[in-house]
Amino acid sequence: MKLLRVLKKMSETIMKMKEETLDIKSLKTIKEGKAEICLKTDKVFYNPVQEFNRDLSIAVLSVFTEDFISEKIQQKLKKTQNINTDINKDQIPVTILEALSATGLRSIRYAKEVPNVSKIIANDLSQEAVDTIKENIIHNDVQNLIETSHDDACMLMYKHKHPIERFTVIDLDPYGCPSIFLDSAVQSIQDGGLLLVTATDMAVLAGNAPETCYSKYGSISLKTKSCHEMALRILLQCIESHANRYGRYTVPMLSISADFYIRVFVKVYTGAIHCQKTTSKLSMVYQCVGCDNITLQPLGGFKQNPTERNPGQMKAYLPTGPAVGERCTNCNQKHHLGGPIWSAPIHDEVFVSKVLTHVQDHPELFGTAKRLDGVLSMVREELIDTPLYYILDKMFGKVHCETMPMLVMRSAILNAGYKVSYSHAAKLSVKTAAPAHVVWDIVRTWEKTHPIKPAKLEADPVARHILSHETKTAIDLSERADANPVSRRDGRLRFQFNPTPYWGPGSRAAINVGDEKMSKAIRNQNKHKKKGKRQHSPKSDEEARKIQAKTDDDNV
């Protein structure tokens, strides 16, 4: 019996050693920035696509922490009213919560790359994820800054509602919609703290499911050509509505649409009087179903109401509406109604300039430095008081006309006396405060020298109605030097091409590295084809890749 027990114990030891050997072989090491993480389970989420997201967050936080500490020092000096008081930067704690940490890569990068950080909490609901985070914290030697947490993200934030325990920064990067985390997030962040929110459910935000968008974000999305900026503005109004319930309000610092997701950086403050101004920052959206023209209807406004005691006093008022007639004045079609959306500025120009300068001064810190430089340069050039935009080729497609060169269109708008810019969200975007009739006058002027076929005009009542209007604005199509923006003139990387064939948000709770994601994407191709044709299902990754290669050759 003793011999059997000894043999059994030896067998178990050998099996354990084999398992450990297999674990070491299956270990995946990922390097990004100054961090290095190890993954040995397929139940922990990692997506290499979002390196740009993480780089941008680090650049933003590097600037924000400096501004936050300076702001707090000034507040303390104002309270003490003693300019000789010496307040050390170390006396201003900066705490960061990464509520959905997964591998812990983002938290580790924050610890190693963001200055002035006092403490980081890396939280995840999965015990396996938390175990991975702990191993990676030790591997990167950042135990002094990062604390792990195994908890529900909302419950963890609710536990920090008290003003003394609130976080300076909360980072929410969930899989899909972030709205379930916003109620707890806006309550557990300090005054002047920064809330970082990512949303990847772009189909919902871009108008494919307006009813779902209302249930998740409290806004009706529209399938408009400027859907990417519309998505940003829907998310911003959602965050603002959650904050207003607790006498708090938000100030957007930077809002980015990139790849398959949107990312917003907003400061949160407390002030009931500022919450009353929210209606003036929100608008309903009228979208013409014919020409896709967008008209905004503000929910509220402010007008001057001077008194002897307060000559600069402002008074809230309700605007009259609707902002459009029963039929569109450009194409005689009806409108869809969406919103509300955030119609105030979505960026802080001074803050964006600081972040851009930081990236340009330290390009070696970011793997996506060129793209950061290009995108932030475009953001800084955007017209901040002009919501949404036109898409050049879609606009000319409405009248079946040859598309005008972008520089000619921009020059024509400038020659008409209006400002114009690109949007970072779309390559062929035209953002301008020029009235719609002026924009269509430019199209009509171009059509006179680039006429469309009469048959197409006859078959399309929308195009026929648009082109039947007389041109009321003096249009000059001669090109101007200032129509070419600096970011384009300098050849900056403004728009990212997809670097891999399977570029996207990836699958929930899987390591999206190597062939694992690819094989799933291949297996799911054509799965919704008609049942009449029997589909051959590949039995292995190798067979799937051969099928894909043959398909690519046939397409070429």
Coordinates of C-alpha atoms in Angstrom, one line a residue:
M1 CA 0.0 0.0 0.0
K2 CA 2.8 2.4 0.9
L3 CA 4.5 1.6 -2.4
L4 CA 1.3 2.4 -4.3
R5 CA 0.9 5.7 -2.4
V6 CA 4.5 6.6 -3.3
L7 CA 4.0 5.7 -6.9
K8 CA 0.8 7.7 -7.0
K9 CA 2.5 10.8 -5.5
M10 CA 5.4 10.5 -8.0
S11 CA 2.9 10.3 -10.9
E12 CA 1.0 13.4 -9.6
T13 CA 4.3 15.3 -9.3
I14 CA 5.3 14.4 -12.9
M15 CA 1.9 15.4 -14.2
K16 CA 2.2 18.8 -12.4
M17 CA 5.6 19.4 -13.9
K18 CA 4.3 18.6 -17.3
E19 CA 1.4 21.1 -16.8
E20 CA 3.8 23.8 -15.7
T21 CA 6.0 23.1 -18.7
L22 CA 3.0 23.4 -21.0
D23 CA 2.0 26.7 -19.2
I24 CA 5.4 28.1 -19.8
K25 CA 5.3 27.1 -23.5
S26 CA 1.8 28.6 -23.9
L27 CA 2.8 31.9 -22.2
K28 CA 2.4 34.9 -24.5
T29 CA 4.5 38.0 -23.8
I30 CA 3.3 41.4 -25.0
K31 CA 5.4 44.5 -25.0
E32 CA 3.8 47.9 -25.3
G33 CA 5.3 51.2 -24.2
K34 CA 7.4 50.6 -21.1
A35 CA 5.2 47.7 -20.0
E36 CA 5.5 44.0 -20.6
I37 CA 2.7 41.6 -19.8
C38 CA 2.4 37.8 -19.8
L39 CA -0.8 36.0 -20.7
K40 CA -1.4 32.3 -20.1
T41 CA -5.2 32.0 -20.3
D42 CA -7.6 32.6 -23.1
K43 CA -10.2 34.0 -20.7
V44 CA -8.4 37.4 -20.3
F45 CA -9.1 40.0 -22.9
Y46 CA -6.4 41.8 -24.8
N47 CA -6.7 43.7 -28.0
P48 CA -3.6 45.0 -29.7
V49 CA -5.7 47.2 -32.0
Q50 CA -6.3 49.6 -29.2
E51 CA -2.6 50.6 -28.7
F52 CA -3.6 54.0 -30.1
N53 CA -6.3 54.3 -27.5
R54 CA -3.9 53.5 -24.7
D55 CA -1.2 55.9 -26.1
L56 CA -3.7 58.7 -26.4
S57 CA -4.9 58.1 -22.8
I58 CA -1.3 58.3 -21.5
A59 CA -0.6 61.5 -23.4
V60 CA -3.9 63.1 -22.1
L61 CA -3.2 62.0 -18.5
S62 CA 0.4 63.3 -18.6
V63 CA -0.9 66.7 -19.4
F64 CA -4.0 66.5 -17.2
T65 CA -2.1 65.5 -14.0
E66 CA 0.1 68.6 -14.3
D67 CA -3.0 70.8 -14.8
F68 CA -4.9 69.2 -12.0
I69 CA -2.2 69.6 -9.4
S70 CA -1.6 73.2 -10.5
E71 CA -5.4 73.9 -10.2
K72 CA -5.6 72.3 -6.7
I73 CA -2.5 74.2 -5.5
Q74 CA -4.1 77.5 -6.7
Q75 CA -7.4 76.6 -4.8
K76 CA -5.5 75.9 -1.6
L77 CA -3.5 79.2 -1.8
K78 CA -6.8 81.0 -2.4
K79 CA -8.3 79.5 0.7
T80 CA -5.3 80.2 2.9
Q81 CA -4.9 83.7 1.3
N82 CA -1.2 83.4 2.0
I83 CA 1.0 83.6 -1.1
N84 CA 4.0 82.6 1.0
T85 CA 2.5 79.2 1.9
D86 CA 4.6 76.4 0.4
I87 CA 2.5 73.6 -1.0
N88 CA 4.4 70.6 -2.4
K89 CA 3.1 68.7 -5.5
D90 CA 3.3 65.5 -3.4
Q91 CA 0.6 66.9 -1.1
I92 CA -1.9 66.6 -4.0
P93 CA -2.7 62.9 -4.4
V94 CA -3.7 61.7 -7.9
T95 CA -5.6 58.4 -7.8
I96 CA -6.6 56.4 -10.9
L97 CA -9.2 53.7 -11.2
E98 CA -9.2 51.4 -14.2
A99 CA -12.6 49.8 -13.6
L100 CA -12.3 47.1 -16.2
S101 CA -8.6 46.2 -16.2
A102 CA -8.4 42.7 -17.9
T103 CA -4.7 42.1 -18.4
G104 CA -3.6 45.1 -16.4
L105 CA -1.6 46.5 -19.3
R106 CA -3.2 49.9 -19.2
S107 CA -2.7 50.3 -15.5
I108 CA 0.9 49.2 -15.7
R109 CA 1.5 51.7 -18.5
Y110 CA -0.1 54.5 -16.4
A111 CA 2.2 53.6 -13.5
K112 CA 5.3 53.6 -15.6
E113 CA 4.6 56.4 -18.0
V114 CA 2.2 59.0 -16.4
P115 CA 3.9 61.4 -14.0
N116 CA 2.6 62.5 -10.6
V117 CA 0.4 59.4 -10.0
S118 CA 0.0 58.4 -6.3
K119 CA -2.1 55.3 -6.6
I120 CA -3.8 53.1 -9.3
I121 CA -6.5 50.5 -8.6
A122 CA -6.7 47.8 -11.3
N123 CA -10.2 46.2 -11.0
D124 CA -11.8 43.3 -12.8
L125 CA -14.8 41.0 -12.2
S126 CA -12.9 37.9 -13.4
Q127 CA -10.7 36.2 -10.8
E128 CA -8.4 34.9 -13.6
A129 CA -8.0 38.4 -14.9
V130 CA -7.1 39.6 -11.4
D131 CA -4.5 36.8 -11.0
T132 CA -3.0 37.8 -14.3
I133 CA -2.9 41.4 -13.2
K134 CA -1.1 40.5 -10.0
E135 CA 1.6 38.5 -11.9
N136 CA 2.1 41.3 -14.4
I137 CA 2.4 43.9 -11.6
I138 CA 5.2 41.9 -10.0
H139 CA 6.8 41.3 -13.4
N140 CA 6.9 45.1 -14.1
D141 CA 7.9 46.0 -10.5
V142 CA 5.1 48.5 -9.9
Q143 CA 3.7 47.0 -6.7
N144 CA 4.3 50.4 -5.0
L145 CA 1.7 52.1 -7.2
I146 CA -0.9 49.5 -8.3
E147 CA -3.4 47.8 -6.1
T148 CA -5.6 45.0 -7.5
S149 CA -9.3 44.7 -6.9
H150 CA -11.7 41.8 -7.6
D151 CA -15.1 43.4 -7.6
D152 CA -18.0 44.6 -9.6
A153 CA -16.9 47.9 -11.2
C154 CA -20.2 49.7 -10.3
M155 CA -20.1 48.5 -6.7
L156 CA -16.4 49.5 -6.4
M157 CA -17.2 53.0 -7.6
Y158 CA -20.3 53.3 -5.3
K159 CA -18.0 52.5 -2.4
H160 CA -16.0 55.6 -3.3
K161 CA -18.9 58.1 -3.4
H162 CA -17.7 60.0 -0.4
P163 CA -15.8 63.2 -1.4
I164 CA -12.7 62.2 0.6
E165 CA -12.5 58.8 -1.2
R166 CA -13.3 59.9 -4.8
F167 CA -10.9 59.1 -7.6
T168 CA -9.0 61.8 -9.6
V169 CA -9.3 59.7 -12.8
I170 CA -11.7 56.9 -13.8
D171 CA -11.1 55.0 -17.0
L172 CA -14.0 53.0 -18.4
D173 CA -13.1 50.9 -21.4
P174 CA -15.8 48.2 -21.6
Y175 CA -16.7 45.7 -24.3
G176 CA -19.7 47.5 -26.0
C177 CA -21.8 50.1 -24.2
P178 CA -20.5 52.0 -21.2
S179 CA -23.8 53.4 -20.0
I180 CA -24.3 50.9 -17.1
F181 CA -21.1 52.3 -15.5
L182 CA -21.8 56.0 -15.8
D183 CA -24.2 56.5 -12.9
S184 CA -21.6 55.2 -10.4
A185 CA -18.7 56.9 -12.2
V186 CA -20.0 60.4 -12.1
Q187 CA -20.6 60.1 -8.3
S188 CA -17.2 58.7 -7.5
I189 CA -14.9 61.2 -9.3
Q190 CA -13.4 64.3 -7.7
D191 CA -14.3 67.9 -8.7
G192 CA -12.1 68.7 -11.7
G193 CA -11.4 65.0 -12.1
L194 CA -11.1 63.3 -15.5
L195 CA -13.5 60.6 -16.8
L196 CA -12.3 58.6 -19.7
V197 CA -15.0 56.6 -21.5
T198 CA -14.9 54.3 -24.5
A199 CA -17.8 52.9 -26.5
T200 CA -17.4 50.2 -29.1
D201 CA -21.1 49.6 -30.0
M202 CA -20.9 51.8 -33.1
A203 CA -23.7 50.1 -35.0
V204 CA -26.1 51.3 -32.2
L205 CA -24.6 54.8 -32.1
A206 CA -24.5 55.2 -35.8
G207 CA -28.2 54.7 -36.5
N208 CA -28.6 51.0 -37.2
A209 CA -30.7 50.5 -34.1
P210 CA -32.2 53.8 -33.0
E211 CA -34.6 52.1 -30.5
T212 CA -31.7 50.3 -28.8
C213 CA -29.7 53.6 -28.8
Y214 CA -32.5 55.3 -26.9
S215 CA -32.7 52.5 -24.3
K216 CA -29.0 52.6 -23.7
Y217 CA -28.0 56.2 -24.2
G218 CA -31.3 58.1 -23.9
S219 CA -31.0 59.5 -27.5
I220 CA -32.4 58.5 -30.9
S221 CA -29.5 57.9 -33.3
L222 CA -29.8 58.7 -37.0
K223 CA -28.2 57.0 -40.0
T224 CA -26.5 60.2 -41.2
K225 CA -23.3 60.6 -43.1
S226 CA -21.8 62.4 -40.1
C227 CA -22.6 59.4 -37.9
H228 CA -19.2 59.2 -36.2
E229 CA -19.4 62.7 -34.8
M230 CA -23.1 62.1 -34.0
A231 CA -22.0 59.0 -31.9
L232 CA -19.6 61.2 -29.9
R233 CA -22.3 63.8 -29.2
I234 CA -24.8 61.1 -28.1
L235 CA -22.3 59.7 -25.6
L236 CA -21.4 63.1 -24.3
Q237 CA -25.1 64.0 -23.7
C238 CA -25.5 60.6 -22.0
I239 CA -22.7 61.3 -19.5
E240 CA -24.0 64.8 -18.9
S241 CA -27.5 63.5 -18.1
H242 CA -26.1 61.1 -15.5
A243 CA -24.0 63.8 -14.0
N244 CA -26.9 66.3 -13.8
R245 CA -28.9 64.0 -11.6
Y246 CA -26.4 64.6 -8.8
G247 CA -25.9 68.3 -9.3
R248 CA -22.8 67.8 -11.4
Y249 CA -21.8 68.7 -15.0
T250 CA -19.2 67.9 -17.5
V251 CA -16.7 69.8 -19.7
P252 CA -15.4 67.8 -22.7
M253 CA -11.7 68.1 -23.1
L254 CA -11.1 65.8 -26.1
S255 CA -13.5 63.5 -28.1
I256 CA -12.1 61.1 -30.6
S257 CA -13.6 58.7 -33.2
A258 CA -11.1 56.1 -34.3
D259 CA -11.2 52.7 -35.9
F260 CA -14.2 50.9 -34.5
Y261 CA -14.8 52.9 -31.3
I262 CA -15.2 56.4 -29.8
R263 CA -13.3 57.7 -26.8
V264 CA -14.2 60.8 -24.8
F265 CA -12.2 62.7 -22.1
V266 CA -14.4 64.9 -19.9
K267 CA -13.8 66.8 -16.7
V268 CA -16.5 66.5 -14.0
Y269 CA -17.5 69.4 -11.7
T270 CA -20.2 70.1 -9.1
G271 CA -22.5 73.1 -9.4
A272 CA -26.3 73.1 -9.6
I273 CA -26.4 76.5 -11.3
H274 CA -24.3 75.1 -14.2
C275 CA -26.6 72.1 -14.5
Q276 CA -29.3 74.6 -15.5
K277 CA -27.3 75.5 -18.5
T278 CA -27.3 72.0 -19.9
T279 CA -30.4 72.5 -22.0
S280 CA -28.5 75.2 -24.0
K281 CA -25.8 72.5 -24.7
L282 CA -28.3 69.9 -26.1
S283 CA -30.2 69.9 -29.3
M284 CA -32.7 67.7 -31.2
V285 CA -31.7 66.8 -34.8
Y286 CA -33.8 67.1 -37.9
Q287 CA -32.4 65.1 -40.8
C288 CA -33.8 65.4 -44.3
V289 CA -34.5 62.0 -45.8
G290 CA -33.7 63.3 -49.3
C291 CA -30.5 65.5 -49.2
D292 CA -29.4 64.4 -45.7
N293 CA -29.2 68.0 -44.5
I294 CA -29.0 68.4 -40.7
T295 CA -30.8 71.1 -38.7
L296 CA -30.4 71.5 -35.0
Q297 CA -33.1 72.6 -32.6
P298 CA -31.6 73.6 -29.2
L299 CA -33.5 72.4 -26.1
G300 CA -32.9 75.8 -24.3
G301 CA -31.0 79.0 -24.5
F302 CA -29.8 82.0 -22.6
K303 CA -30.3 85.7 -23.3
Q304 CA -29.2 88.9 -21.7
N305 CA -31.3 90.2 -18.8
P306 CA -29.4 93.1 -17.3
T307 CA -30.3 94.7 -14.0
E308 CA -28.9 97.7 -12.1
R309 CA -27.1 95.4 -9.7
N310 CA -26.0 92.9 -12.3
P311 CA -25.6 94.4 -15.8
G312 CA -24.2 91.1 -17.2
Q313 CA -27.1 88.9 -15.9
M314 CA -28.3 86.2 -18.2
K315 CA -31.8 84.6 -18.3
A316 CA -32.8 81.1 -19.5
Y317 CA -35.5 80.8 -22.1
L318 CA -37.2 78.1 -24.2
P319 CA -36.7 78.5 -27.9
T320 CA -39.6 78.3 -30.3
G321 CA -39.8 75.6 -32.9
P322 CA -39.8 73.6 -35.0
A323 CA -36.6 74.7 -36.7
V324 CA -37.7 73.3 -40.1
G325 CA -40.8 73.3 -42.2
E326 CA -42.9 70.3 -43.1
R327 CA -40.7 69.9 -46.2
C328 CA -37.0 70.5 -46.8
T329 CA -36.3 73.7 -48.6
N330 CA -33.5 72.1 -50.6
C331 CA -35.1 68.9 -51.9
N332 CA -38.8 69.0 -50.9
Q333 CA -38.5 65.8 -48.8
K334 CA -39.6 65.2 -45.2
H335 CA -37.4 64.9 -42.0
H336 CA -36.5 62.4 -39.4
L337 CA -36.2 63.5 -35.8
G338 CA -33.4 62.3 -33.6
G339 CA -31.5 63.2 -30.5
P340 CA -31.0 64.9 -28.2
I341 CA -27.3 65.2 -28.8
W342 CA -24.5 67.4 -27.3
S343 CA -24.3 70.5 -29.5
A344 CA -21.7 72.4 -27.5
P345 CA -18.0 72.1 -28.3
I346 CA -16.6 68.6 -27.9
H347 CA -12.9 69.6 -27.5
D348 CA -11.0 72.1 -25.4
E349 CA -8.6 73.8 -27.9
V350 CA -6.0 74.8 -25.3
F351 CA -5.9 71.4 -23.7
V352 CA -5.6 69.7 -27.1
S353 CA -2.7 71.9 -28.0
K354 CA -0.9 70.9 -24.8
V355 CA -1.4 67.2 -25.5
L356 CA -0.2 67.6 -29.1
T357 CA 2.9 69.5 -27.9
H358 CA 3.6 66.7 -25.4
V359 CA 3.4 64.1 -28.1
Q360 CA 5.6 66.1 -30.4
D361 CA 8.2 66.6 -27.6
H362 CA 8.3 62.9 -26.6
P363 CA 7.6 60.8 -29.7
E364 CA 9.8 58.0 -28.4
L365 CA 7.2 57.3 -25.6
F366 CA 4.4 56.3 -28.0
G367 CA 4.3 53.4 -30.5
T368 CA 1.6 55.3 -32.5
A369 CA 3.3 58.8 -32.2
K370 CA 2.8 59.7 -35.9
R371 CA -0.9 58.9 -35.8
L372 CA -1.3 60.8 -32.5
D373 CA 0.4 63.8 -34.1
G374 CA -1.9 63.6 -37.2
V375 CA -5.2 63.1 -35.4
L376 CA -4.6 65.7 -32.7
S377 CA -3.5 68.2 -35.4
M378 CA -6.8 67.7 -37.2
V379 CA -8.7 68.0 -33.9
R380 CA -7.1 71.3 -33.2
E381 CA -8.0 72.6 -36.7
E382 CA -11.7 71.6 -36.3
L383 CA -14.4 74.3 -36.1
I384 CA -15.4 73.9 -32.4
D385 CA -18.7 75.7 -32.7
T386 CA -20.0 73.8 -35.7
P387 CA -21.6 70.4 -35.0
L388 CA -21.6 67.6 -37.6
Y389 CA -20.4 67.8 -41.2
Y390 CA -21.0 66.9 -44.9
I391 CA -19.3 64.1 -46.8
L392 CA -18.0 65.4 -50.1
D393 CA -18.6 62.4 -52.4
K394 CA -22.0 61.6 -50.8
M395 CA -23.2 65.1 -51.3
F396 CA -22.3 65.1 -55.0
G397 CA -23.7 61.6 -55.3
K398 CA -27.1 62.9 -54.3
V399 CA -27.2 64.8 -57.6
H400 CA -25.3 62.1 -59.6
C401 CA -22.6 64.6 -60.4
E402 CA -18.8 64.2 -60.7
T403 CA -17.3 64.9 -57.3
M404 CA -15.6 68.3 -56.8
P405 CA -12.0 68.2 -55.6
M406 CA -11.8 68.8 -51.8
L407 CA -9.6 71.9 -52.1
V408 CA -12.0 73.5 -54.6
M409 CA -14.9 72.9 -52.3
R410 CA -13.1 74.4 -49.3
S411 CA -11.9 77.3 -51.4
A412 CA -15.5 78.0 -52.6
I413 CA -16.8 78.1 -49.0
L414 CA -14.0 80.4 -47.9
N415 CA -14.6 82.6 -50.9
A416 CA -18.3 82.8 -49.9
G417 CA -17.2 84.3 -46.5
Y418 CA -17.6 81.2 -44.3
K419 CA -15.1 79.1 -42.3
V420 CA -14.4 75.5 -43.1
S421 CA -12.5 72.6 -41.7
Y422 CA -12.1 68.8 -41.8
S423 CA -13.4 66.5 -39.1
H424 CA -11.0 64.0 -37.7
A425 CA -13.8 61.4 -38.0
A426 CA -14.0 61.3 -41.8
K427 CA -11.5 61.6 -44.6
L428 CA -13.9 63.5 -47.0
S429 CA -15.6 65.6 -44.4
V430 CA -16.6 69.2 -44.9
K431 CA -17.4 71.0 -41.6
T432 CA -18.7 74.5 -42.1
A433 CA -21.1 77.0 -40.6
A434 CA -22.3 78.0 -44.0
P435 CA -26.1 77.7 -44.5
A436 CA -27.2 74.6 -46.5
H437 CA -28.4 76.7 -49.4
V438 CA -24.9 78.1 -49.8
V439 CA -23.4 74.6 -49.9
W440 CA -25.9 73.5 -52.5
D441 CA -25.3 76.7 -54.5
I442 CA -21.7 75.5 -54.8
V443 CA -22.9 72.1 -56.0
R444 CA -25.2 73.8 -58.5
T445 CA -22.4 76.0 -59.8
W446 CA -20.1 73.0 -60.3
E447 CA -22.8 71.0 -62.0
K448 CA -23.1 73.7 -64.7
T449 CA -19.6 72.9 -65.9
H450 CA -19.9 69.2 -65.1
P451 CA -23.5 68.3 -66.2
I452 CA -25.1 65.1 -65.3
K453 CA -27.0 62.8 -67.7
P454 CA -30.6 63.9 -68.4
A455 CA -31.9 60.3 -67.8
K456 CA -30.5 60.3 -64.2
L457 CA -31.9 63.7 -63.5
E458 CA -35.3 62.6 -64.8
A459 CA -35.4 59.4 -62.7
D460 CA -34.4 61.1 -59.4
P461 CA -36.9 63.7 -58.0
V462 CA -34.5 64.7 -55.2
A463 CA -31.6 65.6 -57.6
R464 CA -34.0 67.3 -59.9
H465 CA -35.5 69.5 -57.2
I466 CA -32.0 70.4 -55.8
L467 CA -30.7 71.4 -59.2
S468 CA -33.9 73.3 -60.2
H469 CA -33.2 76.1 -57.6
E470 CA -31.6 79.2 -58.8
T471 CA -28.1 80.1 -57.4
K472 CA -28.6 83.0 -55.1
T473 CA -25.0 83.2 -53.7
A474 CA -22.1 84.5 -55.7
I475 CA -19.9 81.4 -56.0
D476 CA -16.1 81.7 -56.7
L477 CA -14.5 78.3 -57.4
S478 CA -10.9 79.6 -57.7
E479 CA -8.5 77.8 -55.3
R480 CA -6.9 79.5 -52.3
A481 CA -3.7 78.7 -50.5
D482 CA -5.4 78.7 -47.1
A483 CA -7.9 76.1 -48.2
N484 CA -5.2 73.5 -47.7
P485 CA -4.9 72.9 -43.9
V486 CA -1.5 72.7 -42.2
S487 CA -2.0 69.1 -41.1
R488 CA -2.5 68.1 -44.8
R489 CA 0.2 70.4 -46.1
D490 CA 2.8 68.9 -43.7
G491 CA 1.9 65.3 -44.7
R492 CA 0.9 64.2 -41.2
L493 CA -0.7 60.8 -40.7
R494 CA -4.3 62.0 -40.4
F495 CA -6.3 58.8 -41.2
Q496 CA -5.2 55.3 -40.3
F497 CA -5.5 52.5 -42.8
N498 CA -6.5 49.1 -41.4
P499 CA -3.1 47.3 -40.8
T500 CA -4.6 43.8 -40.8
P501 CA -7.5 42.1 -42.6
Y502 CA -9.4 41.4 -39.4
W503 CA -9.2 44.8 -37.8
G504 CA -12.0 45.3 -35.2
P505 CA -13.1 45.1 -31.6
G506 CA -12.4 41.4 -31.3
S507 CA -14.4 38.8 -29.3
R508 CA -15.3 39.2 -25.7
A509 CA -13.0 37.6 -23.1
A510 CA -10.4 36.2 -25.6
I511 CA -6.8 37.0 -26.4
N512 CA -7.0 38.6 -29.8
V513 CA -3.5 37.8 -30.7
G514 CA -2.1 35.7 -33.6
D515 CA -4.4 33.3 -35.4
E516 CA -7.1 32.8 -32.8
K517 CA -9.2 35.8 -33.8
M518 CA -8.5 35.2 -37.5
S519 CA -9.8 31.6 -37.6
K520 CA -13.0 32.6 -35.9
A521 CA -13.5 35.5 -38.4
I522 CA -12.9 33.1 -41.3
R523 CA -15.3 30.5 -40.0
N524 CA -18.1 33.1 -39.6
Q525 CA -17.8 34.3 -43.2
N526 CA -20.9 33.8 -45.3
K527 CA -22.8 32.3 -42.4
H528 CA -26.0 34.2 -43.3
K529 CA -26.1 33.1 -46.9
K530 CA -29.4 31.6 -48.3
K531 CA -30.0 28.0 -47.2
G532 CA -30.3 26.8 -50.8
K533 CA -26.6 26.5 -51.2
R534 CA -24.8 24.1 -48.8
Q535 CA -21.8 25.7 -47.2
H536 CA -18.6 23.8 -46.6
S537 CA -17.4 24.3 -43.0
P538 CA -13.6 24.2 -42.6
K539 CA -12.5 21.7 -40.0
S540 CA -9.2 23.3 -39.2
D541 CA -7.4 26.7 -39.1
E542 CA -5.1 25.6 -41.9
E543 CA -8.0 24.6 -44.1
A544 CA -9.8 27.8 -43.3
R545 CA -6.8 29.8 -44.4
K546 CA -6.6 27.9 -47.7
I547 CA -10.2 28.7 -48.3
Q548 CA -9.6 32.4 -47.5
A549 CA -6.6 32.5 -49.8
K550 CA -8.6 31.1 -52.7
T551 CA -11.4 33.5 -52.1
D552 CA -9.0 36.5 -52.1
D553 CA -7.5 35.2 -55.4
D554 CA -11.0 34.9 -56.9
N555 CA -11.8 38.5 -55.8
V556 CA -8.7 39.9 -57.3

